[in-house]
């Protein structure tokens, strides 16, 4: 997770300002253990603030973060859900159509994450079911899912070795927007 530079930034924010209680971790309980379903970046930042020796990369940056802030939260707000599925439904509303809407790529990643629960269905059925769960339109969900498949191809090919092209610089929204045009759909044979 440390390959994501935002972890260091998140660590610094927490170290300087403390943990924002408005962002609880979403967890389920499995036997005697709690499993974090939403908030893994925050959990990683918190763990590294407590035990920086867990990191085997960016150790100098982590040392700098520790020097720049002295907050090391140990009590973290959590919301405990009965099941992972309850959390996923909550997140679907909150992050895709609700109060904390995320970027298009994050939405696509989340929707793609839900697909294994619907493996035996075609894309149209999957899109319809997801749309019902999160309160969205199935054609929009389908465009996002197909766009994510295209994105994964580009990512797996190393972003075609285009200088400075990566997850943070690619315009993912353009993929979903382009799938509104019939000629592009025919080109990709997505009908």
Short mmCIF file of N, CA and C in Angstrom, two decimals:
data_model
loop_
_atom_site.label_atom_id
_atom_site.label_comp_id
_atom_site.label_asym_id
_atom_site.label_seq_id
_atom_site.Cartn_x
_atom_site.Cartn_y
_atom_site.Cartn_z
N UNK A 1 0.82 -1.20 0.00
CA UNK A 1 0.00 0.00 0.00
C UNK A 1 0.85 1.26 0.00
N UNK A 2 2.08 1.13 0.44
CA UNK A 2 2.95 2.30 0.47
C UNK A 2 3.34 2.78 -0.92
N UNK A 3 3.12 1.98 -1.94
CA UNK A 3 3.40 2.43 -3.30
C UNK A 3 2.47 3.58 -3.67
N UNK A 4 1.36 3.70 -2.98
CA UNK A 4 0.43 4.81 -3.17
C UNK A 4 0.93 5.97 -2.33
N UNK A 5 1.44 7.01 -2.99
CA UNK A 5 2.04 8.14 -2.28
C UNK A 5 1.07 8.81 -1.31
N UNK A 6 -0.22 8.63 -1.52
CA UNK A 6 -1.18 9.29 -0.65
C UNK A 6 -1.14 8.73 0.77
N UNK A 7 -0.57 7.53 0.97
CA UNK A 7 -0.45 6.98 2.32
C UNK A 7 0.46 7.87 3.16
N UNK A 8 1.56 8.32 2.58
CA UNK A 8 2.48 9.20 3.30
C UNK A 8 1.78 10.50 3.65
N UNK A 9 1.04 11.06 2.69
CA UNK A 9 0.29 12.29 2.94
C UNK A 9 -0.74 12.10 4.04
N UNK A 10 -1.42 10.97 4.01
CA UNK A 10 -2.42 10.66 5.03
C UNK A 10 -1.77 10.51 6.40
N UNK A 11 -0.62 9.85 6.44
CA UNK A 11 0.13 9.73 7.70
C UNK A 11 0.46 11.11 8.26
N UNK A 12 0.93 11.99 7.39
CA UNK A 12 1.31 13.33 7.82
C UNK A 12 0.10 14.09 8.36
N UNK A 13 -1.02 14.00 7.65
CA UNK A 13 -2.24 14.67 8.10
C UNK A 13 -2.65 14.19 9.48
N UNK A 14 -2.64 12.88 9.68
CA UNK A 14 -3.02 12.31 10.98
C UNK A 14 -2.00 12.69 12.04
N UNK A 15 -0.71 12.61 11.70
CA UNK A 15 0.34 12.94 12.67
C UNK A 15 0.25 14.40 13.13
N UNK A 16 -0.15 15.28 12.22
CA UNK A 16 -0.22 16.71 12.56
C UNK A 16 -1.56 17.11 13.18
N UNK A 17 -2.64 16.46 12.75
CA UNK A 17 -3.97 16.91 13.16
C UNK A 17 -4.77 15.92 13.98
N UNK A 18 -4.29 14.71 14.14
CA UNK A 18 -5.06 13.68 14.80
C UNK A 18 -5.99 12.98 13.82
N UNK A 19 -6.78 12.04 14.32
CA UNK A 19 -7.67 11.27 13.47
C UNK A 19 -9.05 11.93 13.46
N UNK A 20 -9.59 12.14 12.28
CA UNK A 20 -10.90 12.77 12.12
C UNK A 20 -11.99 11.75 12.43
N UNK A 21 -12.76 11.98 13.48
CA UNK A 21 -13.76 11.00 13.91
C UNK A 21 -14.90 10.83 12.91
N UNK A 22 -15.03 11.75 11.97
CA UNK A 22 -16.08 11.65 10.96
C UNK A 22 -15.78 10.62 9.90
N UNK A 23 -14.63 9.96 9.97
CA UNK A 23 -14.25 8.93 9.00
C UNK A 23 -13.98 7.61 9.72
N UNK A 24 -15.01 7.00 10.30
CA UNK A 24 -14.78 5.74 11.02
C UNK A 24 -14.41 4.61 10.06
N UNK A 25 -13.65 3.65 10.56
CA UNK A 25 -13.39 2.44 9.79
C UNK A 25 -14.66 1.60 9.79
N UNK A 26 -14.94 0.94 8.69
CA UNK A 26 -16.11 0.07 8.60
C UNK A 26 -15.61 -1.36 8.71
N UNK A 27 -16.10 -2.08 9.72
CA UNK A 27 -15.56 -3.39 10.03
C UNK A 27 -16.66 -4.43 10.21
N UNK A 28 -16.26 -5.69 10.07
CA UNK A 28 -17.11 -6.81 10.44
C UNK A 28 -16.34 -7.62 11.48
N UNK A 29 -17.06 -8.39 12.23
CA UNK A 29 -16.42 -9.23 13.25
C UNK A 29 -16.44 -10.67 12.77
N UNK A 30 -15.28 -11.30 12.79
CA UNK A 30 -15.14 -12.69 12.41
C UNK A 30 -14.49 -13.41 13.59
N UNK A 31 -15.30 -14.21 14.29
CA UNK A 31 -14.87 -14.81 15.55
C UNK A 31 -14.48 -13.70 16.51
N UNK A 32 -13.24 -13.66 16.92
CA UNK A 32 -12.81 -12.63 17.87
C UNK A 32 -12.03 -11.50 17.19
N UNK A 33 -11.94 -11.53 15.87
CA UNK A 33 -11.17 -10.53 15.15
C UNK A 33 -12.10 -9.58 14.40
N UNK A 34 -11.67 -8.33 14.29
CA UNK A 34 -12.38 -7.36 13.47
C UNK A 34 -11.64 -7.24 12.14
N UNK A 35 -12.39 -7.23 11.05
CA UNK A 35 -11.81 -7.13 9.72
C UNK A 35 -12.25 -5.81 9.12
N UNK A 36 -11.27 -4.99 8.72
CA UNK A 36 -11.57 -3.69 8.12
C UNK A 36 -11.93 -3.91 6.66
N UNK A 37 -13.14 -3.48 6.30
CA UNK A 37 -13.60 -3.58 4.92
C UNK A 37 -13.41 -2.25 4.20
N UNK A 38 -13.66 -1.16 4.89
CA UNK A 38 -13.49 0.18 4.31
C UNK A 38 -12.62 0.98 5.27
N UNK A 39 -11.52 1.49 4.74
CA UNK A 39 -10.61 2.30 5.56
C UNK A 39 -9.22 1.70 5.64
N UNK A 40 -8.86 0.87 4.68
CA UNK A 40 -7.56 0.21 4.74
C UNK A 40 -6.39 1.18 4.58
N UNK A 41 -6.57 2.25 3.80
CA UNK A 41 -5.50 3.25 3.69
C UNK A 41 -5.31 3.96 5.03
N UNK A 42 -6.42 4.31 5.68
CA UNK A 42 -6.34 4.96 6.99
C UNK A 42 -5.71 4.01 8.01
N UNK A 43 -6.11 2.74 7.97
CA UNK A 43 -5.55 1.76 8.89
C UNK A 43 -4.04 1.60 8.66
N UNK A 44 -3.64 1.55 7.41
CA UNK A 44 -2.22 1.45 7.08
C UNK A 44 -1.45 2.65 7.64
N UNK A 45 -1.99 3.85 7.42
CA UNK A 45 -1.34 5.06 7.94
C UNK A 45 -1.23 5.00 9.46
N UNK A 46 -2.29 4.58 10.12
CA UNK A 46 -2.28 4.49 11.58
C UNK A 46 -1.27 3.47 12.08
N UNK A 47 -1.21 2.32 11.43
CA UNK A 47 -0.26 1.28 11.83
C UNK A 47 1.17 1.76 11.67
N UNK A 48 1.44 2.46 10.56
CA UNK A 48 2.80 2.94 10.32
C UNK A 48 3.19 4.06 11.28
N UNK A 49 2.22 4.83 11.72
CA UNK A 49 2.52 5.85 12.74
C UNK A 49 2.90 5.18 14.06
N UNK A 50 2.29 4.06 14.37
CA UNK A 50 2.59 3.33 15.59
C UNK A 50 3.87 2.50 15.47
N UNK A 51 4.01 1.85 14.31
CA UNK A 51 5.14 0.93 14.10
C UNK A 51 5.79 1.21 12.74
N UNK A 52 6.58 2.26 12.64
CA UNK A 52 7.17 2.61 11.35
C UNK A 52 8.09 1.53 10.78
N UNK A 53 8.59 0.65 11.65
CA UNK A 53 9.48 -0.41 11.16
C UNK A 53 8.75 -1.48 10.34
N UNK A 54 7.42 -1.39 10.25
CA UNK A 54 6.67 -2.30 9.38
C UNK A 54 6.97 -2.01 7.90
N UNK A 55 7.40 -0.81 7.60
CA UNK A 55 7.65 -0.41 6.21
C UNK A 55 9.03 -0.87 5.76
N UNK A 56 9.09 -1.36 4.53
CA UNK A 56 10.39 -1.70 3.94
C UNK A 56 10.72 -0.80 2.75
N UNK A 57 9.84 0.18 2.48
CA UNK A 57 10.09 1.20 1.47
C UNK A 57 9.70 2.55 2.06
N UNK A 58 10.20 3.61 1.48
CA UNK A 58 9.90 4.98 1.90
C UNK A 58 10.20 5.24 3.38
N UNK A 59 11.21 4.57 3.89
CA UNK A 59 11.51 4.71 5.31
C UNK A 59 11.95 6.12 5.68
N UNK A 60 12.67 6.79 4.80
CA UNK A 60 13.09 8.17 5.07
C UNK A 60 11.89 9.11 5.12
N UNK A 61 10.93 8.93 4.21
CA UNK A 61 9.73 9.76 4.21
C UNK A 61 8.93 9.54 5.48
N UNK A 62 8.86 8.29 5.91
CA UNK A 62 8.12 7.97 7.13
C UNK A 62 8.80 8.61 8.34
N UNK A 63 10.13 8.54 8.38
CA UNK A 63 10.87 9.20 9.46
C UNK A 63 10.56 10.69 9.50
N UNK A 64 10.49 11.31 8.33
CA UNK A 64 10.19 12.74 8.25
C UNK A 64 8.78 13.04 8.78
N UNK A 65 7.83 12.19 8.42
CA UNK A 65 6.46 12.35 8.91
C UNK A 65 6.45 12.29 10.43
N UNK A 66 7.16 11.35 11.00
CA UNK A 66 7.20 11.20 12.46
C UNK A 66 7.79 12.43 13.15
N UNK A 67 8.72 13.09 12.46
CA UNK A 67 9.32 14.30 13.02
C UNK A 67 8.38 15.50 12.93
N UNK A 68 7.52 15.50 11.91
CA UNK A 68 6.67 16.67 11.65
C UNK A 68 5.34 16.67 12.41
N UNK A 69 5.00 15.57 13.03
CA UNK A 69 3.76 15.51 13.80
C UNK A 69 3.87 14.49 14.90
N UNK A 70 3.23 14.74 16.02
CA UNK A 70 3.37 13.82 17.14
C UNK A 70 2.09 13.09 17.53
N UNK A 71 1.03 13.23 16.75
CA UNK A 71 -0.19 12.48 17.04
C UNK A 71 -0.01 11.03 16.61
N UNK A 72 -0.30 10.12 17.54
CA UNK A 72 -0.23 8.68 17.28
C UNK A 72 -1.52 8.04 17.83
N UNK A 73 -2.64 8.24 17.15
CA UNK A 73 -3.93 7.76 17.67
C UNK A 73 -3.93 6.26 17.93
N UNK A 74 -4.52 5.88 19.03
CA UNK A 74 -4.66 4.45 19.36
C UNK A 74 -6.12 4.03 19.43
N UNK A 75 -7.03 4.96 19.69
CA UNK A 75 -8.46 4.66 19.71
C UNK A 75 -9.08 5.22 18.43
N UNK A 76 -9.56 4.33 17.59
CA UNK A 76 -10.06 4.73 16.27
C UNK A 76 -11.56 4.43 16.19
N UNK A 77 -12.35 5.40 15.72
CA UNK A 77 -13.79 5.14 15.59
C UNK A 77 -14.06 4.10 14.50
N UNK A 78 -14.95 3.19 14.81
CA UNK A 78 -15.33 2.13 13.87
C UNK A 78 -16.84 1.96 13.91
N UNK A 79 -17.39 1.55 12.80
CA UNK A 79 -18.77 1.13 12.75
C UNK A 79 -18.73 -0.36 12.43
N UNK A 80 -19.34 -1.16 13.30
CA UNK A 80 -19.33 -2.61 13.13
C UNK A 80 -20.62 -3.04 12.43
N UNK A 81 -20.47 -3.74 11.32
CA UNK A 81 -21.59 -4.26 10.55
C UNK A 81 -21.67 -5.78 10.75
N UNK A 82 -22.86 -6.32 10.58
CA UNK A 82 -23.06 -7.76 10.73
C UNK A 82 -22.31 -8.56 9.66
N UNK A 83 -22.28 -8.02 8.44
CA UNK A 83 -21.65 -8.77 7.35
C UNK A 83 -20.96 -7.81 6.37
N UNK A 84 -20.09 -8.39 5.60
CA UNK A 84 -19.39 -7.65 4.54
C UNK A 84 -20.41 -7.10 3.53
N UNK A 85 -21.43 -7.88 3.24
CA UNK A 85 -22.44 -7.47 2.27
C UNK A 85 -23.17 -6.20 2.72
N UNK A 86 -23.46 -6.08 4.02
CA UNK A 86 -24.10 -4.87 4.54
C UNK A 86 -23.21 -3.65 4.30
N UNK A 87 -21.92 -3.82 4.50
CA UNK A 87 -20.98 -2.71 4.27
C UNK A 87 -20.97 -2.33 2.80
N UNK A 88 -20.93 -3.33 1.93
CA UNK A 88 -20.87 -3.05 0.49
C UNK A 88 -22.11 -2.31 0.01
N UNK A 89 -23.26 -2.67 0.53
CA UNK A 89 -24.48 -1.96 0.15
C UNK A 89 -24.44 -0.52 0.67
N UNK A 90 -23.98 -0.34 1.89
CA UNK A 90 -23.84 1.00 2.46
C UNK A 90 -22.87 1.85 1.62
N UNK A 91 -21.75 1.25 1.26
CA UNK A 91 -20.75 1.98 0.47
C UNK A 91 -21.26 2.31 -0.92
N UNK A 92 -22.04 1.40 -1.49
CA UNK A 92 -22.60 1.65 -2.83
C UNK A 92 -23.40 2.93 -2.85
N UNK A 93 -24.23 3.10 -1.85
CA UNK A 93 -25.01 4.33 -1.79
C UNK A 93 -24.11 5.52 -1.48
N UNK A 94 -23.30 5.39 -0.47
CA UNK A 94 -22.49 6.52 0.02
C UNK A 94 -21.49 7.01 -1.02
N UNK A 95 -20.82 6.08 -1.71
CA UNK A 95 -19.73 6.49 -2.59
C UNK A 95 -20.10 6.66 -4.05
N UNK A 96 -21.13 6.02 -4.50
CA UNK A 96 -21.46 6.13 -5.92
C UNK A 96 -22.56 7.15 -6.14
N UNK A 97 -23.61 7.10 -5.33
CA UNK A 97 -24.70 8.04 -5.56
C UNK A 97 -24.97 8.95 -4.38
N UNK A 98 -24.34 8.70 -3.25
CA UNK A 98 -24.70 9.39 -2.02
C UNK A 98 -23.86 10.60 -1.68
N UNK A 99 -23.72 10.81 -0.39
CA UNK A 99 -23.15 12.05 0.14
C UNK A 99 -21.65 12.17 -0.07
N UNK A 100 -20.95 11.08 -0.27
CA UNK A 100 -19.50 11.14 -0.39
C UNK A 100 -19.09 10.56 -1.73
N UNK A 101 -19.53 11.17 -2.77
CA UNK A 101 -19.25 10.65 -4.10
C UNK A 101 -17.75 10.70 -4.39
N UNK A 102 -17.25 9.62 -4.94
CA UNK A 102 -15.82 9.52 -5.25
C UNK A 102 -15.60 9.77 -6.74
N UNK A 103 -14.33 9.77 -7.11
CA UNK A 103 -13.98 9.90 -8.51
C UNK A 103 -14.46 8.70 -9.31
N UNK A 104 -14.55 8.87 -10.60
CA UNK A 104 -15.07 7.83 -11.48
C UNK A 104 -14.26 6.53 -11.38
N UNK A 105 -12.94 6.61 -11.32
CA UNK A 105 -12.13 5.40 -11.24
C UNK A 105 -12.40 4.66 -9.93
N UNK A 106 -12.51 5.38 -8.84
CA UNK A 106 -12.80 4.75 -7.55
C UNK A 106 -14.17 4.08 -7.57
N UNK A 107 -15.15 4.75 -8.19
CA UNK A 107 -16.48 4.15 -8.32
C UNK A 107 -16.41 2.86 -9.14
N UNK A 108 -15.67 2.93 -10.24
CA UNK A 108 -15.55 1.76 -11.11
C UNK A 108 -14.87 0.61 -10.37
N UNK A 109 -13.84 0.92 -9.64
CA UNK A 109 -13.12 -0.11 -8.88
C UNK A 109 -14.07 -0.77 -7.86
N UNK A 110 -14.85 0.06 -7.20
CA UNK A 110 -15.81 -0.46 -6.21
C UNK A 110 -16.86 -1.35 -6.88
N UNK A 111 -17.44 -0.88 -7.97
CA UNK A 111 -18.45 -1.68 -8.67
C UNK A 111 -17.87 -3.00 -9.17
N UNK A 112 -16.65 -2.95 -9.69
CA UNK A 112 -15.99 -4.16 -10.16
C UNK A 112 -15.75 -5.12 -8.99
N UNK A 113 -15.49 -4.57 -7.83
CA UNK A 113 -15.27 -5.37 -6.63
C UNK A 113 -16.52 -6.17 -6.27
N UNK A 114 -17.69 -5.64 -6.58
CA UNK A 114 -18.95 -6.32 -6.27
C UNK A 114 -19.28 -7.45 -7.24
N UNK A 115 -18.65 -7.48 -8.41
CA UNK A 115 -19.02 -8.44 -9.45
C UNK A 115 -18.89 -9.92 -9.07
N UNK A 116 -17.90 -10.32 -8.29
CA UNK A 116 -17.81 -11.75 -7.98
C UNK A 116 -19.06 -12.34 -7.34
N UNK A 117 -19.89 -11.52 -6.74
CA UNK A 117 -21.14 -12.03 -6.15
C UNK A 117 -22.18 -12.31 -7.23
N UNK A 118 -21.89 -11.92 -8.48
CA UNK A 118 -22.85 -12.10 -9.58
C UNK A 118 -22.18 -12.75 -10.78
N UNK A 119 -21.30 -13.70 -10.54
CA UNK A 119 -20.48 -14.28 -11.60
C UNK A 119 -21.26 -14.95 -12.72
N UNK A 120 -22.38 -15.53 -12.43
CA UNK A 120 -23.12 -16.29 -13.44
C UNK A 120 -24.07 -15.44 -14.26
N UNK A 121 -23.95 -14.13 -14.17
CA UNK A 121 -24.85 -13.24 -14.90
C UNK A 121 -24.09 -12.52 -16.01
N UNK A 122 -24.82 -12.13 -17.05
CA UNK A 122 -24.19 -11.34 -18.10
C UNK A 122 -24.07 -9.88 -17.64
N UNK A 123 -23.36 -9.07 -18.40
CA UNK A 123 -23.09 -7.68 -18.02
C UNK A 123 -24.37 -6.87 -17.84
N UNK A 124 -25.37 -7.14 -18.66
CA UNK A 124 -26.63 -6.40 -18.53
C UNK A 124 -27.34 -6.72 -17.21
N UNK A 125 -27.36 -8.00 -16.84
CA UNK A 125 -27.98 -8.41 -15.58
C UNK A 125 -27.18 -7.88 -14.39
N UNK A 126 -25.85 -7.96 -14.49
CA UNK A 126 -25.00 -7.44 -13.41
C UNK A 126 -25.25 -5.95 -13.22
N UNK A 127 -25.29 -5.22 -14.32
CA UNK A 127 -25.49 -3.77 -14.26
C UNK A 127 -26.84 -3.43 -13.64
N UNK A 128 -27.86 -4.18 -14.04
CA UNK A 128 -29.20 -3.94 -13.49
C UNK A 128 -29.26 -4.20 -11.99
N UNK A 129 -28.65 -5.30 -11.57
CA UNK A 129 -28.68 -5.65 -10.14
C UNK A 129 -27.88 -4.63 -9.31
N UNK A 130 -26.70 -4.25 -9.82
CA UNK A 130 -25.91 -3.25 -9.10
C UNK A 130 -26.64 -1.92 -9.02
N UNK A 131 -27.28 -1.55 -10.11
CA UNK A 131 -28.02 -0.28 -10.13
C UNK A 131 -29.10 -0.26 -9.06
N UNK A 132 -29.80 -1.38 -8.90
CA UNK A 132 -30.84 -1.46 -7.86
C UNK A 132 -30.24 -1.33 -6.47
N UNK A 133 -29.08 -1.97 -6.26
CA UNK A 133 -28.46 -1.97 -4.94
C UNK A 133 -28.01 -0.58 -4.51
N UNK A 134 -27.54 0.20 -5.48
CA UNK A 134 -26.95 1.49 -5.10
C UNK A 134 -27.79 2.68 -5.52
N UNK A 135 -28.92 2.44 -6.15
CA UNK A 135 -29.80 3.54 -6.53
C UNK A 135 -29.28 4.34 -7.71
N UNK A 136 -28.88 3.64 -8.77
CA UNK A 136 -28.36 4.31 -9.95
C UNK A 136 -29.05 3.73 -11.18
N UNK A 137 -28.60 4.12 -12.37
CA UNK A 137 -29.18 3.63 -13.62
C UNK A 137 -28.29 2.54 -14.19
N UNK A 138 -28.91 1.50 -14.72
CA UNK A 138 -28.14 0.36 -15.20
C UNK A 138 -27.25 0.69 -16.40
N UNK A 139 -27.69 1.59 -17.29
CA UNK A 139 -26.82 1.93 -18.43
C UNK A 139 -25.56 2.64 -17.97
N UNK A 140 -25.67 3.48 -16.95
CA UNK A 140 -24.49 4.15 -16.39
C UNK A 140 -23.56 3.12 -15.75
N UNK A 141 -24.12 2.20 -14.98
CA UNK A 141 -23.31 1.18 -14.32
C UNK A 141 -22.59 0.33 -15.36
N UNK A 142 -23.29 -0.02 -16.43
CA UNK A 142 -22.67 -0.83 -17.49
C UNK A 142 -21.49 -0.08 -18.11
N UNK A 143 -21.68 1.21 -18.41
CA UNK A 143 -20.58 2.00 -18.98
C UNK A 143 -19.38 2.03 -18.04
N UNK A 144 -19.64 2.19 -16.77
CA UNK A 144 -18.55 2.25 -15.79
C UNK A 144 -17.82 0.92 -15.71
N UNK A 145 -18.57 -0.20 -15.70
CA UNK A 145 -17.95 -1.52 -15.63
C UNK A 145 -17.11 -1.82 -16.87
N UNK A 146 -17.65 -1.51 -18.04
CA UNK A 146 -16.91 -1.75 -19.28
C UNK A 146 -15.68 -0.84 -19.32
N UNK A 147 -15.83 0.39 -18.90
CA UNK A 147 -14.69 1.31 -18.86
C UNK A 147 -13.60 0.79 -17.95
N UNK A 148 -14.00 0.19 -16.85
CA UNK A 148 -13.01 -0.36 -15.92
C UNK A 148 -12.27 -1.53 -16.55
N UNK A 149 -12.97 -2.35 -17.33
CA UNK A 149 -12.30 -3.45 -18.03
C UNK A 149 -11.26 -2.90 -19.01
N UNK A 150 -11.61 -1.84 -19.72
CA UNK A 150 -10.66 -1.20 -20.65
C UNK A 150 -9.48 -0.64 -19.87
N UNK A 151 -9.77 0.03 -18.77
CA UNK A 151 -8.71 0.58 -17.92
C UNK A 151 -7.75 -0.52 -17.45
N UNK A 152 -8.29 -1.66 -17.03
CA UNK A 152 -7.45 -2.76 -16.56
C UNK A 152 -6.52 -3.26 -17.66
N UNK A 153 -7.00 -3.30 -18.89
CA UNK A 153 -6.14 -3.70 -20.02
C UNK A 153 -4.99 -2.71 -20.17
N UNK A 154 -5.31 -1.43 -20.10
CA UNK A 154 -4.28 -0.39 -20.23
C UNK A 154 -3.28 -0.48 -19.06
N UNK A 155 -3.79 -0.65 -17.86
CA UNK A 155 -2.94 -0.75 -16.68
C UNK A 155 -2.03 -1.98 -16.77
N UNK A 156 -2.61 -3.13 -17.13
CA UNK A 156 -1.85 -4.37 -17.22
C UNK A 156 -0.75 -4.31 -18.29
N UNK A 157 -0.92 -3.43 -19.27
CA UNK A 157 0.11 -3.28 -20.30
C UNK A 157 1.10 -2.18 -19.92
N UNK A 158 1.10 -1.79 -18.65
CA UNK A 158 2.05 -0.78 -18.18
C UNK A 158 1.75 0.60 -18.72
N UNK A 159 0.47 0.89 -18.93
CA UNK A 159 0.04 2.17 -19.49
C UNK A 159 0.77 2.46 -20.81
N UNK A 160 1.01 1.36 -21.54
CA UNK A 160 1.67 1.41 -22.85
C UNK A 160 2.99 2.17 -22.82
N UNK A 161 3.61 2.19 -21.64
CA UNK A 161 4.90 2.86 -21.45
C UNK A 161 4.89 4.31 -21.90
N UNK A 162 3.73 4.93 -21.79
CA UNK A 162 3.61 6.35 -22.12
C UNK A 162 4.16 7.14 -20.94
N UNK A 163 5.16 7.99 -21.17
CA UNK A 163 5.75 8.74 -20.05
C UNK A 163 4.70 9.52 -19.26
N UNK A 164 4.82 9.43 -17.96
CA UNK A 164 3.96 10.14 -17.00
C UNK A 164 2.50 9.72 -17.02
N UNK A 165 2.19 8.62 -17.69
CA UNK A 165 0.81 8.13 -17.67
C UNK A 165 0.71 7.04 -16.61
N UNK A 166 -0.18 7.25 -15.67
CA UNK A 166 -0.43 6.26 -14.63
C UNK A 166 -1.84 6.45 -14.11
N UNK A 167 -2.16 5.77 -13.03
CA UNK A 167 -3.51 5.83 -12.46
C UNK A 167 -3.93 7.24 -12.09
N UNK A 168 -2.99 8.06 -11.70
CA UNK A 168 -3.33 9.41 -11.25
C UNK A 168 -3.44 10.41 -12.39
N UNK A 169 -2.88 10.09 -13.56
CA UNK A 169 -2.90 11.06 -14.66
C UNK A 169 -3.84 10.68 -15.80
N UNK A 170 -4.30 9.43 -15.81
CA UNK A 170 -5.19 9.01 -16.88
C UNK A 170 -6.59 9.60 -16.66
N UNK A 171 -7.24 9.98 -17.71
CA UNK A 171 -8.59 10.55 -17.61
C UNK A 171 -9.62 9.44 -17.76
N UNK A 172 -9.86 8.74 -16.69
CA UNK A 172 -10.77 7.60 -16.71
C UNK A 172 -12.18 8.01 -17.14
N UNK A 173 -12.60 9.19 -16.75
CA UNK A 173 -13.96 9.65 -17.10
C UNK A 173 -14.19 9.60 -18.61
N UNK A 174 -13.13 9.83 -19.38
CA UNK A 174 -13.27 9.83 -20.83
C UNK A 174 -13.72 8.46 -21.35
N UNK A 175 -13.28 7.39 -20.68
CA UNK A 175 -13.68 6.05 -21.13
C UNK A 175 -15.19 5.91 -21.06
N UNK A 176 -15.74 6.20 -19.87
CA UNK A 176 -17.19 6.06 -19.70
C UNK A 176 -17.96 7.02 -20.60
N UNK A 177 -17.45 8.24 -20.74
CA UNK A 177 -18.12 9.20 -21.61
C UNK A 177 -18.12 8.74 -23.06
N UNK A 178 -17.00 8.16 -23.52
CA UNK A 178 -16.91 7.74 -24.92
C UNK A 178 -17.86 6.60 -25.23
N UNK A 179 -18.23 5.82 -24.21
CA UNK A 179 -19.12 4.69 -24.44
C UNK A 179 -20.57 5.11 -24.63
N UNK A 180 -20.82 6.38 -24.68
CA UNK A 180 -22.15 6.89 -25.02
C UNK A 180 -22.33 6.97 -26.54
N UNK A 181 -21.24 6.85 -27.27
CA UNK A 181 -21.28 7.02 -28.72
C UNK A 181 -21.35 5.67 -29.43
N UNK A 182 -22.33 5.51 -30.29
CA UNK A 182 -22.60 4.24 -30.95
C UNK A 182 -21.40 3.71 -31.73
N UNK A 183 -20.69 4.57 -32.46
CA UNK A 183 -19.56 4.10 -33.27
C UNK A 183 -18.43 3.54 -32.41
N UNK A 184 -18.22 4.12 -31.26
CA UNK A 184 -17.19 3.59 -30.36
C UNK A 184 -17.62 2.25 -29.80
N UNK A 185 -18.88 2.14 -29.45
CA UNK A 185 -19.41 0.86 -28.96
C UNK A 185 -19.27 -0.21 -30.03
N UNK A 186 -19.59 0.12 -31.26
CA UNK A 186 -19.44 -0.84 -32.36
C UNK A 186 -17.98 -1.21 -32.58
N UNK A 187 -17.08 -0.26 -32.48
CA UNK A 187 -15.66 -0.51 -32.64
C UNK A 187 -15.19 -1.53 -31.60
N UNK A 188 -15.60 -1.34 -30.37
CA UNK A 188 -15.18 -2.24 -29.29
C UNK A 188 -16.02 -3.52 -29.26
N UNK A 189 -17.02 -3.61 -30.13
CA UNK A 189 -17.91 -4.76 -30.20
C UNK A 189 -18.55 -5.02 -28.84
N UNK A 190 -19.12 -3.97 -28.26
CA UNK A 190 -19.70 -4.04 -26.92
C UNK A 190 -21.21 -4.17 -26.93
N UNK A 191 -21.79 -4.37 -28.09
CA UNK A 191 -23.25 -4.44 -28.12
C UNK A 191 -23.75 -5.79 -27.66
#
